CSV table of C-alpha atoms in Angstrom, one decimal:
chain,number,residue,atom,x,y,z
B,3,UNK,CA,-0.3,0.0,-0.4
B,4,UNK,CA,2.9,2.4,0.8
B,5,UNK,CA,4.3,1.5,-2.6
B,6,UNK,CA,1.4,2.6,-4.7
B,7,UNK,CA,0.2,5.5,-2.7
B,8,UNK,CA,3.6,7.0,-2.2
B,9,UNK,CA,6.6,6.1,-3.6
B,10,UNK,CA,5.1,4.7,-7.3
B,11,UNK,CA,3.4,8.5,-7.4
B,12,UNK,CA,6.8,9.6,-6.7
B,13,UNK,CA,9.1,7.7,-9.2
B,14,UNK,CA,6.3,7.5,-11.9
B,15,UNK,CA,7.0,11.5,-11.6
B,16,UNK,CA,10.5,10.7,-13.3
B,17,UNK,CA,11.4,9.4,-16.6
B,18,UNK,CA,11.1,5.4,-16.7
B,19,UNK,CA,14.7,5.0,-17.4
B,20,UNK,CA,15.6,7.2,-14.3
B,21,UNK,CA,13.2,5.9,-11.7
B,22,UNK,CA,14.8,2.6,-13.0
B,23,UNK,CA,18.1,3.1,-12.5
B,24,UNK,CA,17.4,5.0,-8.9
B,25,UNK,CA,15.1,1.7,-7.9
B,26,UNK,CA,18.5,-0.5,-9.1
B,27,UNK,CA,21.3,2.0,-7.2
B,28,UNK,CA,18.9,2.3,-4.0
B,29,UNK,CA,18.9,-1.4,-4.0
B,30,UNK,CA,22.6,-2.3,-4.6
B,31,UNK,CA,23.6,0.1,-1.7
B,32,UNK,CA,23.5,-1.8,0.7
B,33,UNK,CA,22.3,-5.7,0.4
B,34,UNK,CA,23.3,-6.9,3.6
B,35,UNK,CA,20.9,-4.3,5.4
B,36,UNK,CA,18.0,-4.9,3.0
B,37,UNK,CA,18.2,-8.8,3.5
B,38,UNK,CA,18.5,-8.0,7.5
B,39,UNK,CA,15.1,-6.2,7.3
B,40,UNK,CA,13.2,-7.2,4.3
B,41,UNK,CA,13.8,-11.5,3.8
B,42,UNK,CA,11.5,-12.5,7.0
B,43,UNK,CA,9.0,-9.8,6.3
B,44,UNK,CA,8.9,-10.9,2.3
B,45,UNK,CA,10.6,-15.0,1.4
B,46,UNK,CA,7.8,-17.0,1.5
B,47,UNK,CA,8.5,-21.3,0.2
B,48,UNK,CA,4.7,-22.0,0.2
B,49,UNK,CA,5.2,-24.9,-1.6
B,50,UNK,CA,8.3,-26.2,0.3
B,51,UNK,CA,11.1,-26.6,-2.3
B,52,UNK,CA,10.3,-27.1,-5.8
B,53,UNK,CA,12.4,-29.2,-8.1
B,54,UNK,CA,12.9,-27.5,-11.5
B,55,UNK,CA,15.7,-28.6,-14.6
B,56,UNK,CA,17.8,-30.3,-12.2
B,57,UNK,CA,18.2,-26.8,-9.9
B,58,UNK,CA,15.5,-26.2,-6.0
B,59,UNK,CA,13.6,-23.3,-6.4
B,60,UNK,CA,12.5,-22.0,-2.5
B,61,UNK,CA,9.0,-20.8,-4.9
B,62,UNK,CA,7.9,-20.1,-8.2
B,63,UNK,CA,7.7,-16.4,-8.4
B,64,UNK,CA,11.0,-15.3,-10.0
B,65,UNK,CA,12.2,-12.0,-12.1
B,66,UNK,CA,12.3,-11.9,-15.3
B,67,UNK,CA,15.5,-10.3,-17.7
B,68,UNK,CA,16.1,-6.8,-18.6
B,69,UNK,CA,15.7,-5.3,-14.5
B,70,UNK,CA,18.8,-5.6,-13.6
B,71,UNK,CA,21.0,-6.4,-16.6
B,72,UNK,CA,24.5,-5.7,-15.4
B,73,UNK,CA,23.9,-8.2,-11.6
B,74,UNK,CA,24.5,-5.0,-9.5
B,75,UNK,CA,21.3,-5.7,-7.0
B,76,UNK,CA,20.9,-9.3,-7.2
B,77,UNK,CA,21.4,-9.9,-3.4
B,78,UNK,CA,19.0,-7.7,-2.6
B,79,UNK,CA,16.0,-8.3,-5.2
B,80,UNK,CA,16.9,-11.9,-3.6
B,81,UNK,CA,15.8,-10.3,-0.3
B,82,UNK,CA,12.3,-9.5,-1.6
B,83,UNK,CA,11.5,-13.5,-1.6
B,84,UNK,CA,11.9,-14.3,-5.4
B,85,UNK,CA,12.7,-17.6,-5.7
B,86,UNK,CA,14.9,-17.5,-8.9
B,87,UNK,CA,16.1,-14.2,-10.7
B,88,UNK,CA,17.4,-14.3,-14.1
B,89,UNK,CA,19.6,-11.5,-14.8
B,90,UNK,CA,21.0,-9.7,-18.0
B,91,UNK,CA,20.3,-9.6,-21.4
B,92,UNK,CA,23.9,-9.7,-21.3
B,93,UNK,CA,26.1,-9.7,-24.6
B,94,UNK,CA,29.7,-10.6,-25.4
B,95,UNK,CA,30.6,-6.9,-26.1
B,96,UNK,CA,29.5,-3.9,-23.9
B,97,UNK,CA,26.8,-2.0,-25.7
B,98,UNK,CA,24.9,1.4,-24.3
B,99,UNK,CA,22.0,0.2,-26.2
B,100,UNK,CA,19.6,2.3,-28.5
B,101,UNK,CA,19.3,5.7,-27.8
B,102,UNK,CA,17.2,7.6,-24.5
B,103,UNK,CA,14.7,7.8,-24.3
B,104,UNK,CA,13.8,4.1,-24.4
B,105,UNK,CA,11.0,3.6,-21.9
B,106,UNK,CA,8.2,4.5,-22.0
B,107,UNK,CA,5.0,3.6,-19.2
B,108,UNK,CA,1.6,3.4,-20.4
B,109,UNK,CA,-0.2,3.7,-17.0
B,110,UNK,CA,-4.4,3.4,-18.5
B,111,UNK,CA,-2.9,-0.4,-19.7
B,112,UNK,CA,-0.6,-1.5,-17.0
B,113,UNK,CA,2.4,-2.2,-19.9
B,114,UNK,CA,5.8,-0.7,-20.7
B,115,UNK,CA,7.4,-0.3,-24.1
B,116,UNK,CA,10.4,-0.3,-24.1
B,117,UNK,CA,13.5,-0.6,-27.2
B,118,UNK,CA,16.1,-0.7,-25.2
B,119,UNK,CA,18.4,-3.3,-27.2
B,120,UNK,CA,20.5,-5.0,-25.0
B,121,UNK,CA,21.7,-2.0,-23.0
B,122,UNK,CA,24.7,-3.6,-20.5
B,123,UNK,CA,28.5,-3.9,-19.6
B,124,UNK,CA,29.2,-6.8,-21.3
B,125,UNK,CA,29.4,-11.0,-20.1
B,126,UNK,CA,32.3,-10.6,-18.7
B,127,UNK,CA,32.0,-7.8,-16.5
B,128,UNK,CA,28.8,-9.2,-15.4
B,129,UNK,CA,30.7,-12.5,-14.3
B,130,UNK,CA,33.2,-10.3,-12.4
B,131,UNK,CA,31.0,-8.3,-10.9
B,132,UNK,CA,28.6,-11.9,-9.4
B,133,UNK,CA,31.4,-14.3,-8.7
B,134,UNK,CA,31.3,-12.4,-4.8
B,135,UNK,CA,27.9,-11.2,-5.2
B,136,UNK,CA,25.8,-14.6,-6.1
B,137,UNK,CA,22.2,-13.6,-4.3
B,138,UNK,CA,20.5,-16.8,-2.0
B,139,UNK,CA,18.4,-17.9,-4.7
B,140,UNK,CA,19.1,-20.0,-8.6
B,141,UNK,CA,20.5,-17.1,-10.5
B,142,UNK,CA,19.7,-17.6,-14.4
B,143,UNK,CA,21.9,-15.0,-16.8
B,144,UNK,CA,20.5,-14.1,-20.3
B,145,UNK,CA,22.7,-14.0,-23.2
B,146,UNK,CA,22.2,-12.2,-26.2
B,147,UNK,CA,23.9,-11.7,-29.5
B,148,UNK,CA,26.0,-8.3,-29.8
B,149,UNK,CA,24.8,-5.6,-32.1
B,150,UNK,CA,27.9,-4.7,-33.7
B,151,UNK,CA,27.9,-8.7,-34.6
B,152,UNK,CA,26.5,-9.6,-37.7
B,153,UNK,CA,23.9,-12.5,-37.4
B,154,UNK,CA,26.2,-14.9,-39.8
B,155,UNK,CA,28.6,-14.2,-37.0
B,156,UNK,CA,26.0,-14.6,-34.0
B,157,UNK,CA,26.8,-18.7,-32.8
B,158,UNK,CA,30.6,-17.5,-32.1
B,159,UNK,CA,29.3,-14.1,-30.2
B,160,UNK,CA,26.6,-16.1,-28.2
B,161,UNK,CA,29.2,-19.1,-26.9
B,162,UNK,CA,31.6,-16.6,-25.9
B,163,UNK,CA,28.7,-14.9,-24.0
B,164,UNK,CA,27.9,-18.6,-22.3
B,165,UNK,CA,31.3,-19.0,-21.8
B,166,UNK,CA,31.6,-15.8,-20.0
B,167,UNK,CA,29.2,-16.7,-17.1
B,168,UNK,CA,29.3,-20.5,-17.0
B,169,UNK,CA,31.2,-19.6,-13.7
B,170,UNK,CA,28.1,-17.9,-12.0
B,171,UNK,CA,24.7,-18.9,-13.7
B,172,UNK,CA,22.8,-21.8,-12.6
B,173,UNK,CA,20.9,-21.8,-16.3
B,174,UNK,CA,21.6,-19.7,-19.0
B,175,UNK,CA,19.0,-18.3,-21.3
B,176,UNK,CA,19.0,-17.7,-24.9
B,177,UNK,CA,17.4,-14.3,-25.9
B,178,UNK,CA,16.6,-15.3,-29.6
B,179,UNK,CA,13.5,-13.0,-28.9
B,180,UNK,CA,13.7,-9.7,-28.3
B,181,UNK,CA,12.4,-7.1,-30.7
B,182,UNK,CA,15.1,-4.0,-30.0
B,183,UNK,CA,17.7,-5.9,-31.9
B,184,UNK,CA,18.0,-5.9,-35.9
B,185,UNK,CA,17.4,-9.7,-37.2
B,186,UNK,CA,17.6,-11.0,-33.5
B,187,UNK,CA,14.3,-12.9,-34.0
B,188,UNK,CA,15.4,-14.8,-37.2
B,189,UNK,CA,17.4,-16.9,-35.4
B,190,UNK,CA,14.3,-18.3,-33.8
B,191,UNK,CA,13.9,-19.9,-37.1
B,192,UNK,CA,14.5,-23.9,-37.1
B,193,UNK,CA,17.3,-23.9,-38.9
B,194,UNK,CA,19.4,-21.5,-37.6
B,195,UNK,CA,17.9,-22.2,-34.1
B,196,UNK,CA,19.3,-25.8,-35.0
B,197,UNK,CA,22.6,-24.8,-35.2
B,198,UNK,CA,23.0,-22.2,-32.4
B,199,UNK,CA,21.4,-24.6,-29.2
B,200,UNK,CA,23.8,-27.4,-31.2
B,201,UNK,CA,26.6,-25.2,-30.6
B,202,UNK,CA,25.8,-24.4,-26.8
B,203,UNK,CA,25.1,-27.6,-25.9
B,204,UNK,CA,28.6,-28.4,-27.2
B,205,UNK,CA,30.3,-25.7,-25.2
B,206,UNK,CA,28.3,-26.5,-22.7
B,207,UNK,CA,29.7,-29.8,-22.3
B,208,UNK,CA,33.2,-28.7,-22.7
B,209,UNK,CA,33.0,-27.0,-20.0
B,210,UNK,CA,31.2,-28.9,-17.8
B,211,UNK,CA,34.4,-31.7,-18.7
B,212,UNK,CA,36.9,-29.7,-17.3
B,213,UNK,CA,38.6,-29.9,-13.9
B,214,UNK,CA,37.1,-26.7,-12.7
B,215,UNK,CA,33.8,-27.6,-14.1
B,216,UNK,CA,30.3,-26.9,-13.0
B,217,UNK,CA,28.5,-29.7,-14.4
B,218,UNK,CA,26.4,-29.1,-17.6
B,219,UNK,CA,24.7,-25.8,-17.4
B,220,UNK,CA,20.4,-26.0,-17.8
B,221,UNK,CA,19.9,-24.0,-21.1
B,222,UNK,CA,16.5,-22.5,-21.8
B,223,UNK,CA,15.1,-20.7,-24.9
B,224,UNK,CA,13.0,-17.3,-24.7
B,225,UNK,CA,10.3,-17.3,-27.3
B,226,UNK,CA,8.4,-13.8,-28.8
B,227,UNK,CA,4.8,-14.1,-28.0
B,228,UNK,CA,4.3,-12.7,-31.8
B,229,UNK,CA,5.2,-16.9,-33.3
B,230,UNK,CA,2.5,-19.0,-35.0
B,231,UNK,CA,1.1,-22.7,-34.3
B,232,UNK,CA,3.6,-23.7,-36.5
B,233,UNK,CA,6.8,-22.1,-36.0
B,234,UNK,CA,6.3,-23.1,-31.9
B,235,UNK,CA,5.9,-26.7,-32.9
B,236,UNK,CA,9.3,-26.4,-35.5
B,237,UNK,CA,11.0,-24.6,-31.6
B,238,UNK,CA,9.6,-27.3,-30.1
B,239,UNK,CA,11.1,-30.1,-31.9
B,240,UNK,CA,14.6,-27.9,-31.9
B,241,UNK,CA,14.4,-27.8,-28.4
B,242,UNK,CA,14.1,-31.5,-27.4
B,243,UNK,CA,16.9,-32.6,-30.4
B,244,UNK,CA,19.3,-30.1,-29.0
B,245,UNK,CA,18.2,-31.5,-24.9
B,246,UNK,CA,17.0,-28.1,-24.1
B,247,UNK,CA,15.8,-27.9,-20.1
B,248,UNK,CA,12.9,-25.5,-20.7
B,249,UNK,CA,10.7,-22.9,-22.4
B,250,UNK,CA,10.6,-19.5,-21.4
B,251,UNK,CA,7.4,-17.8,-23.0
B,252,UNK,CA,7.1,-15.2,-23.7
B,253,UNK,CA,9.4,-12.1,-24.8
B,254,UNK,CA,7.8,-8.6,-25.5
B,255,UNK,CA,5.2,-8.1,-28.7
B,256,UNK,CA,5.5,-5.8,-31.4
B,257,UNK,CA,1.7,-5.0,-31.5
B,258,UNK,CA,0.2,-2.6,-30.0
B,259,UNK,CA,-3.7,-4.1,-30.4
B,260,UNK,CA,-6.4,-3.8,-27.7
B,261,UNK,CA,-5.1,-0.2,-26.1
B,262,UNK,CA,-6.7,2.2,-24.2
B,263,UNK,CA,-4.1,4.7,-23.9
B,264,UNK,CA,-4.9,7.5,-27.1
B,265,UNK,CA,-3.5,5.4,-30.3
B,266,UNK,CA,-1.3,9.0,-30.9
B,267,UNK,CA,0.4,8.6,-27.4
B,268,UNK,CA,1.1,5.4,-28.2
B,269,UNK,CA,2.9,5.7,-31.7
B,270,UNK,CA,5.0,8.5,-30.7
B,271,UNK,CA,6.6,6.1,-27.9
B,272,UNK,CA,7.8,4.4,-31.3
B,273,UNK,CA,9.3,1.1,-32.0
B,274,UNK,CA,9.8,-1.3,-29.3
B,275,UNK,CA,8.6,-4.2,-27.5
B,276,UNK,CA,5.0,-4.1,-25.0
B,277,UNK,CA,5.4,-5.3,-21.7
B,278,UNK,CA,2.7,-5.8,-19.0
B,279,UNK,CA,-0.9,-7.2,-18.8
B,280,UNK,CA,-2.2,-6.6,-22.6
B,281,UNK,CA,0.3,-9.3,-23.0
B,282,UNK,CA,-0.9,-11.6,-20.4
B,283,UNK,CA,-4.0,-13.6,-22.4
B,284,UNK,CA,-1.5,-13.9,-25.1
B,285,UNK,CA,1.3,-15.5,-22.9
B,286,UNK,CA,-0.8,-17.5,-21.8
B,287,UNK,CA,-2.1,-19.1,-24.6
B,288,UNK,CA,1.3,-20.0,-25.6
B,289,UNK,CA,2.8,-21.3,-22.2
B,290,UNK,CA,-0.8,-24.1,-23.3
B,291,UNK,CA,-0.3,-24.4,-26.9
B,292,UNK,CA,3.9,-25.5,-25.7
B,293,UNK,CA,2.8,-27.2,-22.5
B,294,UNK,CA,0.4,-29.8,-24.9
B,295,UNK,CA,3.1,-29.2,-28.2
B,296,UNK,CA,5.3,-31.3,-25.3
B,297,UNK,CA,3.1,-33.4,-23.8
B,298,UNK,CA,4.0,-31.5,-20.3
B,299,UNK,CA,7.5,-33.0,-20.3
B,300,UNK,CA,9.5,-29.9,-20.9
B,301,UNK,CA,9.2,-27.1,-17.8
B,302,UNK,CA,7.9,-24.0,-19.2
B,303,UNK,CA,8.7,-20.5,-17.4
B,304,UNK,CA,5.6,-18.3,-17.9
B,305,UNK,CA,5.9,-14.5,-18.1
B,306,UNK,CA,3.9,-11.8,-19.1
B,307,UNK,CA,1.0,-10.1,-17.6
B,308,UNK,CA,1.2,-11.5,-14.4
B,309,UNK,CA,0.6,-8.7,-11.5
B,310,UNK,CA,-0.9,-10.6,-8.6
B,311,UNK,CA,-1.8,-14.4,-7.6
B,312,UNK,CA,-4.8,-15.0,-9.4
B,313,UNK,CA,-2.8,-13.7,-12.8
B,314,UNK,CA,-0.1,-16.1,-11.7
B,315,UNK,CA,-2.6,-18.9,-11.4
B,316,UNK,CA,-3.8,-18.4,-14.4
B,317,UNK,CA,-0.2,-19.0,-15.9
B,318,UNK,CA,0.4,-22.1,-14.1
B,319,UNK,CA,-2.5,-24.0,-15.0
B,320,UNK,CA,-2.1,-23.1,-18.4
B,321,UNK,CA,1.1,-24.9,-18.5
B,322,UNK,CA,4.1,-22.7,-16.3
B,323,UNK,CA,6.5,-24.7,-14.3
B,324,UNK,CA,7.7,-20.9,-12.6
B,325,UNK,CA,6.6,-17.9,-14.0
B,326,UNK,CA,8.3,-14.0,-13.5
B,327,UNK,CA,7.4,-10.6,-13.2
B,328,UNK,CA,8.6,-7.8,-15.1
B,329,UNK,CA,6.2,-4.7,-15.6
B,330,UNK,CA,4.3,-6.2,-12.5
B,331,UNK,CA,6.9,-5.7,-10.1
B,332,UNK,CA,7.1,-1.7,-11.3
B,333,UNK,CA,3.3,-1.1,-11.1
B,334,UNK,CA,2.4,-3.0,-7.9
B,335,UNK,CA,6.1,-2.8,-6.1
B,336,UNK,CA,8.3,-5.1,-3.9
B,337,UNK,CA,5.4,-6.5,-1.6
B,338,UNK,CA,4.1,-8.2,-5.4
B,339,UNK,CA,6.4,-11.7,-4.6
B,340,UNK,CA,4.5,-12.4,-1.1
B,341,UNK,CA,1.5,-11.3,-2.7
B,342,UNK,CA,1.8,-13.5,-5.3
B,343,UNK,CA,3.3,-16.7,-2.9
B,344,UNK,CA,0.7,-16.2,-0.6
B,345,UNK,CA,-1.8,-16.1,-2.4
B,346,UNK,CA,-1.3,-19.1,-4.9
B,347,UNK,CA,-1.2,-21.0,-1.7
B,348,UNK,CA,-5.0,-20.4,-1.1
B,349,UNK,CA,-5.8,-20.6,-5.1
B,350,UNK,CA,-4.0,-24.1,-5.4
B,351,UNK,CA,-5.6,-24.9,-1.6
B,352,UNK,CA,-9.0,-24.1,-2.9
B,353,UNK,CA,-8.8,-25.5,-6.4
B,354,UNK,CA,-8.4,-29.2,-4.4
B,355,UNK,CA,-4.0,-29.7,-5.5
B,356,UNK,CA,-2.1,-30.3,-2.6
B,357,UNK,CA,0.9,-29.9,-4.6
B,358,UNK,CA,1.9,-27.0,-7.1
B,359,UNK,CA,3.4,-29.7,-9.5
B,360,UNK,CA,-0.6,-31.0,-9.3
B,361,UNK,CA,-1.0,-27.7,-10.8
B,362,UNK,CA,0.7,-27.6,-13.1
B,363,UNK,CA,-1.0,-27.6,-16.6
B,364,UNK,CA,-4.3,-28.6,-14.9
B,365,UNK,CA,-6.2,-26.2,-17.6
B,366,UNK,CA,-4.0,-26.7,-20.4
B,367,UNK,CA,-6.4,-28.8,-22.2
B,368,UNK,CA,-8.7,-25.8,-22.2
B,369,UNK,CA,-7.1,-23.6,-25.0
């Protein structure tokens, strides 16, 4: 309540990116103090330990990639109760991203438009920062293509990023779906994706066999909401063939349909990916489609339009094993993690399930 009545109005007076940077810097200032005062209040494990792709999660609510790209506030963010954090997206080459302004709020729609363009300090700098500052939750790292690297050399670029973050990541998410890097989404095409994932898994195996190797890391792929069912079928086949541990659905969308914000105001924001409440239905539909295509055999992370426990429940019952938030975190504040976890526990019990695992995909056939 304090966030929505006091802090959010103040933050929303600032430009979106300035507010974002202020929040990150504040969180990074005193991680031990943040943990001391917030951890007991925020941390929840309503379903006990959750096993997903060989990792153990304290709860199913994670922070999506894009919020802490350079890993400067991971410990404080973990103290807010997240079961996992996906940092990044990082690229091998440091890059400033697209020109500002590049982040816009649509409050009437509870949405954001961003065209950040993978602004980050680079995969090596990320790993150096995080190696001695790991959060006390599962840490995923999203990797993407450097803008200066052509599509023909994308595989080598991804391999360098993967090797750079191998020692600090619990899992690696391959971002081939951001709309803000030219031609990146072409890597979702089956032939291209197959080559990329095969090369990454070969490097994964090589690194795991070194004397100081940490074993084979779970490799996940993040998908666009703008894909058709036939494309999803091809992607699932490629993912299975390359022993992908899970799929993340979805990234932001380039569509602007069914928005309450005036069309001229939306147009003034320009290009970029739309996230938040308008993406909720499409993301849920994609999770259900992927769950049915994989017959529930591959863990799915649902992200898009999750603002409360009911939203999280809809995503889980559609087939998500875990969920992530981003825009909901910005609009609802730090209490959202605790509220979702506590609300999910009540909903799962109300629906007659003993465990969260029983509920996963329970309504997928209805899509």
